[in-house]
Every structure is written in C-alpha cells, then in structure tokens.
PDB file of C-alpha atoms in Angstrom:
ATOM      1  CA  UNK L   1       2.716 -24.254 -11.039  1.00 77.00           C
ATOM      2  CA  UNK L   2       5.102 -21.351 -11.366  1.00 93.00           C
ATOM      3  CA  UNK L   3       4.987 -18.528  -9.282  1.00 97.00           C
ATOM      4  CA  UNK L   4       3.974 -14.971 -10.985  1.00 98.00           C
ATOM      5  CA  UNK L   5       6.215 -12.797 -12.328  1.00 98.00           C
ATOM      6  CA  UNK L   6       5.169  -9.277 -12.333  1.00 98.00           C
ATOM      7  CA  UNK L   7       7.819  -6.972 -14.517  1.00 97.00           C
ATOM      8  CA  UNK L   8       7.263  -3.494 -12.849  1.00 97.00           C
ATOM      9  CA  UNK L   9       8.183  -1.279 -15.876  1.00 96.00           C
ATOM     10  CA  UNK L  10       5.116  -2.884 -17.861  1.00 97.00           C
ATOM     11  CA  UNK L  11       2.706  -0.822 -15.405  1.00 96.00           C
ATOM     12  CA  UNK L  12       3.730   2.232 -17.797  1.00 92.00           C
ATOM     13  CA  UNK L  13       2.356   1.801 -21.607  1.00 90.00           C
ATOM     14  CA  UNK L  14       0.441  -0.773 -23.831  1.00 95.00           C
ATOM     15  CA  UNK L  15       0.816  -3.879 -21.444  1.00 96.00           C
ATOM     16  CA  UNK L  16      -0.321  -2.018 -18.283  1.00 96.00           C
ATOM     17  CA  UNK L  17      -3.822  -3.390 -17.827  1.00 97.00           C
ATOM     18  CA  UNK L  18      -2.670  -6.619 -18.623  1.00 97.00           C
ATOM     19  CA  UNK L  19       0.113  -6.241 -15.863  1.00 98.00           C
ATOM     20  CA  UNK L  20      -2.092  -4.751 -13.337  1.00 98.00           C
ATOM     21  CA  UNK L  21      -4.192  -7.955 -13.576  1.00 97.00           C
ATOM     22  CA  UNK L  22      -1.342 -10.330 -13.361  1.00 98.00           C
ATOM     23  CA  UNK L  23      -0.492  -8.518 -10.123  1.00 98.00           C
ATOM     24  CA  UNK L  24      -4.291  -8.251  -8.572  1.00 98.00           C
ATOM     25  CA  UNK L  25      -4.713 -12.421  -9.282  1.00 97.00           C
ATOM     26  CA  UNK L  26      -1.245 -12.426  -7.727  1.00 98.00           C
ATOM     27  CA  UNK L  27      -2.247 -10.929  -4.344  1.00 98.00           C
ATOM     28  CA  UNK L  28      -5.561 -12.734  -4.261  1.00 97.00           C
ATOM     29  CA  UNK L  29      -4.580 -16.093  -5.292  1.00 97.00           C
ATOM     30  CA  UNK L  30      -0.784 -16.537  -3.888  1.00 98.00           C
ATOM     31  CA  UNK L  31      -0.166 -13.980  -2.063  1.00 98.00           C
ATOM     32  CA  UNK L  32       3.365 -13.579  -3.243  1.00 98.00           C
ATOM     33  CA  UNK L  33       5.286 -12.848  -6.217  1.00 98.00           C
ATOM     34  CA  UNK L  34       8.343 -12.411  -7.948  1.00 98.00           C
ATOM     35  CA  UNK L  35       9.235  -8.643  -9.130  1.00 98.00           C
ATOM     36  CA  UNK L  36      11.711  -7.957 -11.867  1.00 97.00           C
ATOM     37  CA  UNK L  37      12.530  -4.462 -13.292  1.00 97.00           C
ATOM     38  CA  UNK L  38      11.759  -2.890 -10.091  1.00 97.00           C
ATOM     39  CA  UNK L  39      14.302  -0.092 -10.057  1.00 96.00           C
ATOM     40  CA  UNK L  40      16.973  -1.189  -7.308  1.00 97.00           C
ATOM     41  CA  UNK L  41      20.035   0.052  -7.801  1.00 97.00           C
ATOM     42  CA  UNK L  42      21.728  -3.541  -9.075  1.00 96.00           C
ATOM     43  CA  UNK L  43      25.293  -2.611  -7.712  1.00 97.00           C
ATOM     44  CA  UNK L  44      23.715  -1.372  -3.700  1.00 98.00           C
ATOM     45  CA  UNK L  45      21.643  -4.903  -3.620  1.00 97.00           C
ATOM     46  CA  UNK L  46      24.874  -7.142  -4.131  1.00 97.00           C
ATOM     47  CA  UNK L  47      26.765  -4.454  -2.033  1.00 98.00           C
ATOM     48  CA  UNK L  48      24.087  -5.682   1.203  1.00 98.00           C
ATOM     49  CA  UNK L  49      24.401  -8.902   0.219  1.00 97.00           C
ATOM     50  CA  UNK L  50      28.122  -9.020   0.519  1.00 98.00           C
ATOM     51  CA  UNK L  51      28.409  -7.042   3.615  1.00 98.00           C
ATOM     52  CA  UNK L  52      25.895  -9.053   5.242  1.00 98.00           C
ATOM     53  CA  UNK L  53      27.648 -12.360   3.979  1.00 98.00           C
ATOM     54  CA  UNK L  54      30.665 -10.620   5.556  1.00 98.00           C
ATOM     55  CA  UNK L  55      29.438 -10.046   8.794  1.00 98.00           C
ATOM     56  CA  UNK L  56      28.005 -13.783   9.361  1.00 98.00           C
ATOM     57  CA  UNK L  57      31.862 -14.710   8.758  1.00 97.00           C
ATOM     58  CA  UNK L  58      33.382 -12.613  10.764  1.00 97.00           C
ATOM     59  CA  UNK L  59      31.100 -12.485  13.998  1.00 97.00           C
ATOM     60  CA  UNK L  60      27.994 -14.652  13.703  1.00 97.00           C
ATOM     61  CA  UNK L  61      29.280 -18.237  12.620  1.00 98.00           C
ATOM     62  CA  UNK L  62      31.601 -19.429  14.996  1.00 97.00           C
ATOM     63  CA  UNK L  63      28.873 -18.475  17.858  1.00 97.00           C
ATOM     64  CA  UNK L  64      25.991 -19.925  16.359  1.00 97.00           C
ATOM     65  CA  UNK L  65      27.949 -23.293  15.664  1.00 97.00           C
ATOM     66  CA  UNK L  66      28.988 -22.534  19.747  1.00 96.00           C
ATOM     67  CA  UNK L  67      25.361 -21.827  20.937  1.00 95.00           C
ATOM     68  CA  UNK L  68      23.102 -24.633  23.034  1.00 92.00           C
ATOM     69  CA  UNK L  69      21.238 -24.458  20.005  1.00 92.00           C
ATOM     70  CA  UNK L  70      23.114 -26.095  17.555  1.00 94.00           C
ATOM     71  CA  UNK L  71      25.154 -28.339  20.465  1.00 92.00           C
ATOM     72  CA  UNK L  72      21.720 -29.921  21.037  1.00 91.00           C
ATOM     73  CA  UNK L  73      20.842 -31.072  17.455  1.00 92.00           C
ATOM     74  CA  UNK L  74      22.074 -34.620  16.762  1.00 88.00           C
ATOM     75  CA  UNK L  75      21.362 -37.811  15.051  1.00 86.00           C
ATOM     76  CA  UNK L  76      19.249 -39.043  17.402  1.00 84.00           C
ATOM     77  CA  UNK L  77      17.792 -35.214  18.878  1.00 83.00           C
ATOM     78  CA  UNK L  78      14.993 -33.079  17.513  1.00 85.00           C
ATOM     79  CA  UNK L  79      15.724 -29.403  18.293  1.00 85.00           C
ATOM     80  CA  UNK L  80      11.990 -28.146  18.750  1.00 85.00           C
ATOM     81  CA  UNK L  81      10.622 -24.457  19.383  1.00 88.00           C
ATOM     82  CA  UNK L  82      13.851 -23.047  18.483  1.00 92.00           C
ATOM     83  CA  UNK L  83      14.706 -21.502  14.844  1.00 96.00           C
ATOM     84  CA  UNK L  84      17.950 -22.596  13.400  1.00 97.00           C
ATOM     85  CA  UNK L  85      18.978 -19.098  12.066  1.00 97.00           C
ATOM     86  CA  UNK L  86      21.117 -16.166  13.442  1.00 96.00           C
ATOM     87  CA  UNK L  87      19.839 -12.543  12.621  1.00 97.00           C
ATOM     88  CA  UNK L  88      19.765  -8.955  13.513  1.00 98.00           C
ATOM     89  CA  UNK L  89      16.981  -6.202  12.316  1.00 98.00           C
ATOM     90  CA  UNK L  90      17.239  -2.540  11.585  1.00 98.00           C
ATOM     91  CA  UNK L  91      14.409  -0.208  12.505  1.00 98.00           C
ATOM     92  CA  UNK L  92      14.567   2.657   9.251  1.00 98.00           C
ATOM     93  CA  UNK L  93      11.430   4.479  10.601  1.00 97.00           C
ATOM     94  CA  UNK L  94       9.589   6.110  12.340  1.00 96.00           C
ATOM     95  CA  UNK L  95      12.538   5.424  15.106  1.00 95.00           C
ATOM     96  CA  UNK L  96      15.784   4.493  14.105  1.00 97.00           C
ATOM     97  CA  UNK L  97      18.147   2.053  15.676  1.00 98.00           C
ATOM     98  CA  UNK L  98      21.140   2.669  13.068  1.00 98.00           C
ATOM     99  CA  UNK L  99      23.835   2.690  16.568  1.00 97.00           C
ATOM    100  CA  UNK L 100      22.345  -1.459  17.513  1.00 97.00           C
ATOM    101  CA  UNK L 101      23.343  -2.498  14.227  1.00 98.00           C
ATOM    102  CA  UNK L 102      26.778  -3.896  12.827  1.00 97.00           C
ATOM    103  CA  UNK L 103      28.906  -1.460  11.861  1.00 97.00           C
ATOM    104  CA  UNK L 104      29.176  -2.809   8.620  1.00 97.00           C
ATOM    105  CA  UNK L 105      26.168  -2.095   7.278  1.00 98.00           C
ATOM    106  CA  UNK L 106      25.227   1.101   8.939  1.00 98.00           C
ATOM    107  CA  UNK L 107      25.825   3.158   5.991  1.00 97.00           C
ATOM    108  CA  UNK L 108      24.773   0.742   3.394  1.00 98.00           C
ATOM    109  CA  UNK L 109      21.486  -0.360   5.031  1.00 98.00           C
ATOM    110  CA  UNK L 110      19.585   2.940   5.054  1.00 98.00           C
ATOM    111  CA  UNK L 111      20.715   3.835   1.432  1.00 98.00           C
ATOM    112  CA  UNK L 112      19.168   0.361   0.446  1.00 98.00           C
ATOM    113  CA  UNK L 113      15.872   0.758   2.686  1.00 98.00           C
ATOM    114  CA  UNK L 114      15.393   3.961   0.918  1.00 98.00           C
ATOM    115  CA  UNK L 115      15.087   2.517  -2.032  1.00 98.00           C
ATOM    116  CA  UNK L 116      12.581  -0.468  -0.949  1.00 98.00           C
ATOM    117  CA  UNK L 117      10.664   1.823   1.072  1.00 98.00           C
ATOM    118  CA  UNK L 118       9.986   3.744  -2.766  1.00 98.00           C
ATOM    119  CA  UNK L 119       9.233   0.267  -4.387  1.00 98.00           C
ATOM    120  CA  UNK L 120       6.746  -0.269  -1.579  1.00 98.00           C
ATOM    121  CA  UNK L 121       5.016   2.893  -2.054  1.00 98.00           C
ATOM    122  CA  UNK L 122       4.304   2.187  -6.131  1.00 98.00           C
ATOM    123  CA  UNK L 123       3.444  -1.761  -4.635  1.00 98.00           C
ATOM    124  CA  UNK L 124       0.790  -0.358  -2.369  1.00 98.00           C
ATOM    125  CA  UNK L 125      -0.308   2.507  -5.207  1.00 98.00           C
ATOM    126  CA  UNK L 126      -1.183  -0.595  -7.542  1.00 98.00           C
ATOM    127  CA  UNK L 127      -2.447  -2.833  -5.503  1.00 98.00           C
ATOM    128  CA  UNK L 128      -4.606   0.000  -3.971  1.00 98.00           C
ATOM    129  CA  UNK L 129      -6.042   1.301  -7.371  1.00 97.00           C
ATOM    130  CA  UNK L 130      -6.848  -2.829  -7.934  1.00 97.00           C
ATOM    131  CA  UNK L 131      -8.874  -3.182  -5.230  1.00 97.00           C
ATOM    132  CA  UNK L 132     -10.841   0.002  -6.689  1.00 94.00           C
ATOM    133  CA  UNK L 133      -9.728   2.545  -4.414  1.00 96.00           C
ATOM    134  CA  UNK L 134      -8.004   5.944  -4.368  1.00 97.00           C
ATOM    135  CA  UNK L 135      -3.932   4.781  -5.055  1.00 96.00           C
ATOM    136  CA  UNK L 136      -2.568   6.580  -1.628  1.00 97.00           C
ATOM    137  CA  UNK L 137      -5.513   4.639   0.334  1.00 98.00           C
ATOM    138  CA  UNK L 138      -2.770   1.464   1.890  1.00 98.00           C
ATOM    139  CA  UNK L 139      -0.297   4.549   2.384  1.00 97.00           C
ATOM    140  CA  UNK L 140      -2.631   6.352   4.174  1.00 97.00           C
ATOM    141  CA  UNK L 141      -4.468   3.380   6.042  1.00 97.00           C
ATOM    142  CA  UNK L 142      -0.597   2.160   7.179  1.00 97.00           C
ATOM    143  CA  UNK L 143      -0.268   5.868   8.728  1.00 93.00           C
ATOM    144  CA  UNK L 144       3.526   7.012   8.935  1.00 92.00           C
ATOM    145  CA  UNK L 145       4.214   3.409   8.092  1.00 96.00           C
ATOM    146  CA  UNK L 146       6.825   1.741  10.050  1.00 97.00           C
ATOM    147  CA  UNK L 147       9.766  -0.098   8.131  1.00 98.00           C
ATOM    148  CA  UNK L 148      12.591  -2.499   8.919  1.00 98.00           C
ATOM    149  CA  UNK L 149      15.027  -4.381   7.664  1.00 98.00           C
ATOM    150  CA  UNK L 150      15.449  -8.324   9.227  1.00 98.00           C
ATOM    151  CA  UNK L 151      18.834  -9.641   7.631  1.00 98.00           C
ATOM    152  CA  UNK L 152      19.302 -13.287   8.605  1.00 98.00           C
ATOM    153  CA  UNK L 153      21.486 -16.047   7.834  1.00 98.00           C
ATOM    154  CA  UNK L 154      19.829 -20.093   7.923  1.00 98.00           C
ATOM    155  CA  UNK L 155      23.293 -22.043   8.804  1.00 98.00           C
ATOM    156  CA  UNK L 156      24.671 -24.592   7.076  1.00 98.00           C
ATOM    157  CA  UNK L 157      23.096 -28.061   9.357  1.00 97.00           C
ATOM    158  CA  UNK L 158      23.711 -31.639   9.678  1.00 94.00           C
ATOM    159  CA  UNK L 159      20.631 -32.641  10.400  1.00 95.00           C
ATOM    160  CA  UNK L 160      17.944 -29.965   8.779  1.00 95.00           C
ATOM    161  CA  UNK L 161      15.099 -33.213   9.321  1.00 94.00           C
ATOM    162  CA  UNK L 162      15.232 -32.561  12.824  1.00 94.00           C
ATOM    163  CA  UNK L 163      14.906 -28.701  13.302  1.00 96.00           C
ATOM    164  CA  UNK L 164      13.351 -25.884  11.096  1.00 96.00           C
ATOM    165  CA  UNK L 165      15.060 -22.758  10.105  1.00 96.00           C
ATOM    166  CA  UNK L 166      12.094 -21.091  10.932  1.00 96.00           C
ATOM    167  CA  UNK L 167       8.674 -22.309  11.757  1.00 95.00           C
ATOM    168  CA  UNK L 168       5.685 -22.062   9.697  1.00 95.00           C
ATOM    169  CA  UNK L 169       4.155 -18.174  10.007  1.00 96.00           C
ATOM    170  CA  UNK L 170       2.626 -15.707   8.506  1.00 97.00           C
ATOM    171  CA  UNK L 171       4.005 -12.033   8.566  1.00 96.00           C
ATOM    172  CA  UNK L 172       1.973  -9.538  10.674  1.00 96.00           C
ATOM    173  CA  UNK L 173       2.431  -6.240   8.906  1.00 96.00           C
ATOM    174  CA  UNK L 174       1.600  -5.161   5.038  1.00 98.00           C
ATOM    175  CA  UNK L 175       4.220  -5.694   2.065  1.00 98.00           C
ATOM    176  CA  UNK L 176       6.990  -7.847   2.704  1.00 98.00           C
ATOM    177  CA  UNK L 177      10.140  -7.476   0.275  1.00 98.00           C
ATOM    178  CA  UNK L 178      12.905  -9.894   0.320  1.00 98.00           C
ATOM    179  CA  UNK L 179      16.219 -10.634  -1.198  1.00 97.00           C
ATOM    180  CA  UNK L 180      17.630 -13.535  -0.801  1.00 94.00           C
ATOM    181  CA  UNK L 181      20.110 -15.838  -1.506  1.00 96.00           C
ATOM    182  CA  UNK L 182      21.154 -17.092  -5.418  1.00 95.00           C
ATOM    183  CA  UNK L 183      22.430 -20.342  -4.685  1.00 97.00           C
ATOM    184  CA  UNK L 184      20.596 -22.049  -1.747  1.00 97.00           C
ATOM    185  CA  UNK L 185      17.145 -22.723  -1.265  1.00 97.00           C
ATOM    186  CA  UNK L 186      15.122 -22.647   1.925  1.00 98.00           C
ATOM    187  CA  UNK L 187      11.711 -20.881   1.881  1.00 98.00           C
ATOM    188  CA  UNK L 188       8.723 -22.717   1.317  1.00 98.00           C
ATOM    189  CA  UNK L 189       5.220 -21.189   1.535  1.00 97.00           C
ATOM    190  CA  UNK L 190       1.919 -22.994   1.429  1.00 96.00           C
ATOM    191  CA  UNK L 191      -0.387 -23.072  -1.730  1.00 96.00           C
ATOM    192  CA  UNK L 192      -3.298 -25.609  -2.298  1.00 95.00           C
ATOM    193  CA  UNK L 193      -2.489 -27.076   0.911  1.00 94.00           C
ATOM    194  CA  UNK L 194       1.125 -28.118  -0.314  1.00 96.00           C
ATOM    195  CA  UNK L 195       4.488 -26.647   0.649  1.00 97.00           C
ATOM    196  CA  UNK L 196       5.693 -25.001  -2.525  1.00 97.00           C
ATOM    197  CA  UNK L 197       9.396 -24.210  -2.530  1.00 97.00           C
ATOM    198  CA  UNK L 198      10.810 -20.737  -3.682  1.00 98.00           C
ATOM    199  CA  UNK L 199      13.980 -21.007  -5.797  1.00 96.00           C
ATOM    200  CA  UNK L 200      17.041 -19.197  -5.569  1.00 96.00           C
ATOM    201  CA  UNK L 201      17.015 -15.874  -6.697  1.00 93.00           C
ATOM    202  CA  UNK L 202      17.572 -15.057 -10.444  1.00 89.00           C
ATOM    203  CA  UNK L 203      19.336 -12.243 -11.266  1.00 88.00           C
ATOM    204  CA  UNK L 204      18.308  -9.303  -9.274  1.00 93.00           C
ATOM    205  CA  UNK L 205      14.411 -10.397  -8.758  1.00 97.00           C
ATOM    206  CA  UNK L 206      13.118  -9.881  -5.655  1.00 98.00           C
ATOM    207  CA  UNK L 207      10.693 -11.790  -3.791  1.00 98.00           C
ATOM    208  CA  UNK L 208       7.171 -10.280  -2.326  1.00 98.00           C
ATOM    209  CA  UNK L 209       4.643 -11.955  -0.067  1.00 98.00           C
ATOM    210  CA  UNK L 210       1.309 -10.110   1.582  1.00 98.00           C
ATOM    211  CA  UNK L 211       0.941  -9.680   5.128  1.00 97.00           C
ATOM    212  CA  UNK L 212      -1.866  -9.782   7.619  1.00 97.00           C
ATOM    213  CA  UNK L 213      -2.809  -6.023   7.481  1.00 97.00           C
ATOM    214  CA  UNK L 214      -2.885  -6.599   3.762  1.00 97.00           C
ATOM    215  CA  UNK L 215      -5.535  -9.400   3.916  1.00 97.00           C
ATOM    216  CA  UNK L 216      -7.348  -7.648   6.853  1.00 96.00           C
ATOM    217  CA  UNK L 217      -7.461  -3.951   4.596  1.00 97.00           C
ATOM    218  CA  UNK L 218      -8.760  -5.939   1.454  1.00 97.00           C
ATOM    219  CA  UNK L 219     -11.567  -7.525   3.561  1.00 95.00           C
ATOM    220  CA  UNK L 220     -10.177 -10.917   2.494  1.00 95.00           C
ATOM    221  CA  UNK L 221      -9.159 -10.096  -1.289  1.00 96.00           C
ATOM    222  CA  UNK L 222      -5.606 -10.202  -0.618  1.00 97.00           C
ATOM    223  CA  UNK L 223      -4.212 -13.089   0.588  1.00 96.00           C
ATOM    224  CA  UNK L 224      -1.126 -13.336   3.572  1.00 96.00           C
ATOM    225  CA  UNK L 225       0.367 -16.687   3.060  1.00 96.00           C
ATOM    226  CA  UNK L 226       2.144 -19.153   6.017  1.00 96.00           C
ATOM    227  CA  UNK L 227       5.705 -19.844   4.946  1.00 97.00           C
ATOM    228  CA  UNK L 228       8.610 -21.197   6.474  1.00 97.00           C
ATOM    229  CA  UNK L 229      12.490 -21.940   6.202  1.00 98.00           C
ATOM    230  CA  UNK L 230      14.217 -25.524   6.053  1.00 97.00           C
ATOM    231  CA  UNK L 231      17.878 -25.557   6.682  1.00 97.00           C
ATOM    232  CA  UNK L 232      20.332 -26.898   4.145  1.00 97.00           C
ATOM    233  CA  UNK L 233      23.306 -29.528   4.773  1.00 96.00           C
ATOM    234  CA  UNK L 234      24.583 -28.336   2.080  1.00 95.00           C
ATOM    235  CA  UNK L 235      25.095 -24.308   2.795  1.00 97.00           C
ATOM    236  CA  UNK L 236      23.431 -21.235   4.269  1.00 98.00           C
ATOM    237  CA  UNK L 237      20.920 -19.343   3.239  1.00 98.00           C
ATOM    238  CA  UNK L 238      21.022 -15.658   3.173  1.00 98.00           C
ATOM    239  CA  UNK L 239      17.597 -13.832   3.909  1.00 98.00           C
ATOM    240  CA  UNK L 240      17.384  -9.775   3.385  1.00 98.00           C
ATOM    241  CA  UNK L 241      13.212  -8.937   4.520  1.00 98.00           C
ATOM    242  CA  UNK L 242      12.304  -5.632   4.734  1.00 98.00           C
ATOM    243  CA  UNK L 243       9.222  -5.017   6.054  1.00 98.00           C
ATOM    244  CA  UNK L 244       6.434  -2.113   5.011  1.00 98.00           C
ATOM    245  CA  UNK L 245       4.506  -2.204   7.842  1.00 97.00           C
ATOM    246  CA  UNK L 246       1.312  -0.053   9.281  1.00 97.00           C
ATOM    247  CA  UNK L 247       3.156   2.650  11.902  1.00 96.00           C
ATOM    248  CA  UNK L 248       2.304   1.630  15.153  1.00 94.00           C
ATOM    249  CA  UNK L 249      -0.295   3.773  16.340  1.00 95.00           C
ATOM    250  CA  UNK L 250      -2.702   3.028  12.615  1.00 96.00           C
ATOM    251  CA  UNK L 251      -5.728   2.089  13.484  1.00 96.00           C
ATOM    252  CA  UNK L 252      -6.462  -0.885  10.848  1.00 96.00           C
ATOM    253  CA  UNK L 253     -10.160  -2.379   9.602  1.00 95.00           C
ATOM    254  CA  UNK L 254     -11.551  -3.467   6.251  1.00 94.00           C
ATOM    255  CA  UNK L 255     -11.965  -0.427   3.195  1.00 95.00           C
ATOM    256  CA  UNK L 256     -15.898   0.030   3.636  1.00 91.00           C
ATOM    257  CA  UNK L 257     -15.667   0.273  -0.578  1.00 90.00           C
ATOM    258  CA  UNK L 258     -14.761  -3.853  -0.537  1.00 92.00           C
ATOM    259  CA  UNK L 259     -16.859  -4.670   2.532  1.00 90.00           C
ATOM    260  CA  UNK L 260     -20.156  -6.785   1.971  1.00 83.00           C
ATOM    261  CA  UNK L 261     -23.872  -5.068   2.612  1.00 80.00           C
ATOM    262  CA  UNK L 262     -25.022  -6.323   6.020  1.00 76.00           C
ATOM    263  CA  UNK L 263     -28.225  -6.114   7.974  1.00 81.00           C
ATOM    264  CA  UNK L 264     -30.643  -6.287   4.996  1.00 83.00           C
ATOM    265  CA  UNK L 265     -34.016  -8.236   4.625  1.00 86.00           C
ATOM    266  CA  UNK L 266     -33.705 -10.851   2.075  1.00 86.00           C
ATOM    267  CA  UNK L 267     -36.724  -9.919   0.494  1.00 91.00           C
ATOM    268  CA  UNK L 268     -35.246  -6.442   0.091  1.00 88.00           C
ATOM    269  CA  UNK L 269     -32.439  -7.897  -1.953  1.00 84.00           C
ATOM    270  CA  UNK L 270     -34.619 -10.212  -4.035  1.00 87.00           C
ATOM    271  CA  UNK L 271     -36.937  -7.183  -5.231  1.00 89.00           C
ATOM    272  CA  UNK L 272     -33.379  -5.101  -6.025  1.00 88.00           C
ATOM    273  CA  UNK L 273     -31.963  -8.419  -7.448  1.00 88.00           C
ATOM    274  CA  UNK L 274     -34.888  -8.749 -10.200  1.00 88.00           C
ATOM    275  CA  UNK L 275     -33.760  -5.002 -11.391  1.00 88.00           C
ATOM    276  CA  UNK L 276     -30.006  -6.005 -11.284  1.00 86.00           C
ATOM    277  CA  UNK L 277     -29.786  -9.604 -12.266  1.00 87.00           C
ATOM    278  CA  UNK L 278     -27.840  -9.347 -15.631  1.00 84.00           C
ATOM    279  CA  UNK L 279     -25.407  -6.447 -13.825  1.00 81.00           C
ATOM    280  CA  UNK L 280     -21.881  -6.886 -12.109  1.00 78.00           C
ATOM    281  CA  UNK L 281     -22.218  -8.519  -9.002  1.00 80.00           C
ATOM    282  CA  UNK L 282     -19.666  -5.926  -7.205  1.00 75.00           C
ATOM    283  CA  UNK L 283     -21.536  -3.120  -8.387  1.00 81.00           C
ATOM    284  CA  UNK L 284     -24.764  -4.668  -7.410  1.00 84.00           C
ATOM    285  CA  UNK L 285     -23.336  -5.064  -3.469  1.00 83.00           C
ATOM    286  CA  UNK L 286     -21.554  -1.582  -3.499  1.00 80.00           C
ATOM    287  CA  UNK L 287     -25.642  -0.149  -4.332  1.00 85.00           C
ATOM    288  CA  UNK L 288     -26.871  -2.554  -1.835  1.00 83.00           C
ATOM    289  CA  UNK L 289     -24.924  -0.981   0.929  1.00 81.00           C
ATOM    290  CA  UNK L 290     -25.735   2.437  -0.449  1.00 81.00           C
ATOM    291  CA  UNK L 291     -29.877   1.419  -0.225  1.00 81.00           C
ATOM    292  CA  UNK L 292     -29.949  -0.417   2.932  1.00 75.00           C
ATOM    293  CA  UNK L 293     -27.454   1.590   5.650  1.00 66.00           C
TER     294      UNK L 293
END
C-alpha cells in the first residue's frame, strides 16, 4: 500500500474534484497523508531544519547521551515508560512563549509557523467543504485555534529493541503538520492492524495525520490514527510537528449536518424508507432528522 499523495495546487482547475476526493478517502481511510505543492517557502523549511539540527549539536546531544535515560539502556535492560527523544515546543498562539525557546530559532520559527498556520487554514477549508459543510466550519468550531510547534530530535541508540522513541499515541488536537527528516526513518502509524512505516521525506513533502478533534467534529468520518517512533542505531531522526489545534476554551461536539437521526420509531423509518429506497442514503438520514426531531 502506498500512502496518498495529495498535490495541493490541483484543488484549483480541471483535476479539482478528482483531488478533493483523493483527500476526503484520505482522511477517512488513513488518516494521514503526504502533501506536495503546498506553498512553503522551500529555502525557510531547510533553514528550520538546519537550525534545529544545529541546536541538537550544540546543546542537546552531549546531555541526552549524559541523562539516566540513556545510562540505563543496555544489552541486557529495557528502558520502559520513558521516550528516547530530546525536544522543546513553541507556543505561536493565542500565547506566545518565543523568550523559552532557543535562541536560535526565535526568529526563524514564527516566520515558518506563519506559513503552516496558512496551509492549515486551506487543509481545514477542504476537508470542511468534504464533509458537506460551510468551508470556515473546522476554523470556526477550533475557535481562535491554538498552534505550536514541537521540534524533536530521536537519538542515534544502541539498542532501539529495547526502548521506543516514542510510544504508540494518537494526537489530541485537529491537523497535525510535520517535517521531518530526509534520511532516517522512524515513524510508524497503524493501518489494517499493521505498523506501516513512513519514509523519509522526499523533497520538500510534508507529512499530515488527523487528530482527535478531527475524528470527534466529523462524527467518526475522519479518522485520527495511533503512531509511534522507533529509534535508529544507525542516526537520528529529526521531527518538526506543528500542531493546529482547537483554542483552549472551544467547546467541541459532532457537526449536527453528519450526525445520525436518533430517537425514531422503526416503523416511522420503514414507511419513509418505501418513498426513499432508490435515493442517497445520506440524504435520506439528513430528511430523517429533519421529520423526526
């Protein structure tokens, strides 16, 4: 199976409704995706990269190899509850914690956020007019949404069988958007029961997966995946997640439009059902919920 590839600039002209589509069976049958032609500046994502790369050197190496953490892990010792990975994370907005972060990156990050935050906003307009409702509905159900910026590095390890980079999750907030590294693999997330690995990078793609708002907004049509990271003996693995998340004060339930009709007698439904048998199915429920409220 490969993983969907969804080529933003085809949402404009002749292959649009064919693009849309590939995107809506993305959502609800992975729940990630690869994005190409998404309109990052090219030269400001390999810019983060480097300065991030940069900043593991310089002050995050040494002290992870130093920490009780990596000390522990042996031949003969599973490191448990515990993720072998060293990190920091940027709040963008609505509160901004630009003076906790590395120097390094302070004046690089926001530029780059900026332009993930507008990505995010034509994600959620598309995937919002897919599941049939007004484009601005996600923006407007995530309320002031709240975005950050998790930039990680997964270590270089001896022994990756007897620790995990990080343990199996799923992400709690809405459109996760990640770049990561081009050389070293690590994320794996779960489809048909199986871990499926993600590859490298290629070229300046980068990497979406759904989170639980997402699947809780859709009433189920969206799907947010569990991943996880393995650690590599052979090199580390740069991670770049930002995060388009509800704001924290959104109050977050199922679009009524994609909710099923409850509290009817079956009987009811029959008698409508021998009127509507040969009809679409979705537009049968959405009058269903309009005749019995």
């Amino acid at each position: 199976m490969e993983i969907p590839v969804i080529k933003m600039d085809e949402l404009h002209g002749e292959k649009r409704s064919k693009t849309l589509q590939l995107l809506h069976d993305a959502c609800a049958q992975w729940g990630f995706f690869w994005l190409e032609n998404h309109g990052i500046n090219e030269d400001l994502m390999h810019k983060i990269k480097g300065l991030v790369n940069k900043h593991y050197e310089q002050s995050m190496e040494k002290n992870f190899y130093n920490s009780a953490t990596a000390k522990n892990l042996g031949p003969d010792n599973v490191v448990s509850n515990v993720d072998w990975e060293c990190s920091f994370m940027y709040r963008h907005q609505p509160e901004s914690n630009i003076h906790d972060i590395p120097e390094l990156v302070r004046t690089t990050l926001p530029e780059y956020a900026e332009e993930v935050i507008k990505l995010a906003e034509r994600l959620a307009e598309v995937m919002s007019e897919n599941l049939g409702l007004d484009k601005d509905y996600l923006k407007k159900a995530f309320s002031n949404p709240s975005v950050g910026i998790k930039a990680a590095k997964y270590p270089r390890c001896s022994h990756p069988e007897h620790v995990m980079g990080l343990r199996g999750h799923t992400d709690a907030g809405g459109i996760i958007l990640l770049q990561q590294d081009d050389l070293v693999p690590g994320l794996e997330f779960l489809k048909d029961g199986r871990w499926m690995p993600i590859p490298p990078t290629q070229g300046n793609r980068i990497f979406v997966n759904l989170g639980d708002q997402v699947e809780v907004i859709s009433n189920g049509i969206y799907k947010s995946i569990c991943h996880q990271v393995v650690p590599n003996e052979n090199g580390s693995r740069l991670s770049i997640a930002t995060f388009y998340n509800p704001g924290p004060d959104a109050i977050v339930f199922p679009a009524p439009k994609l909710m099923y009709p409850s509290q009817y007698r079956f009987k009811d439904y029959l008698e409508f059902y021998s009127t509507t048998k040969f009809t679409d199915k979705v537009s049968r429920f959405q009058t269903t919920k309009m005749i019995f409220k």
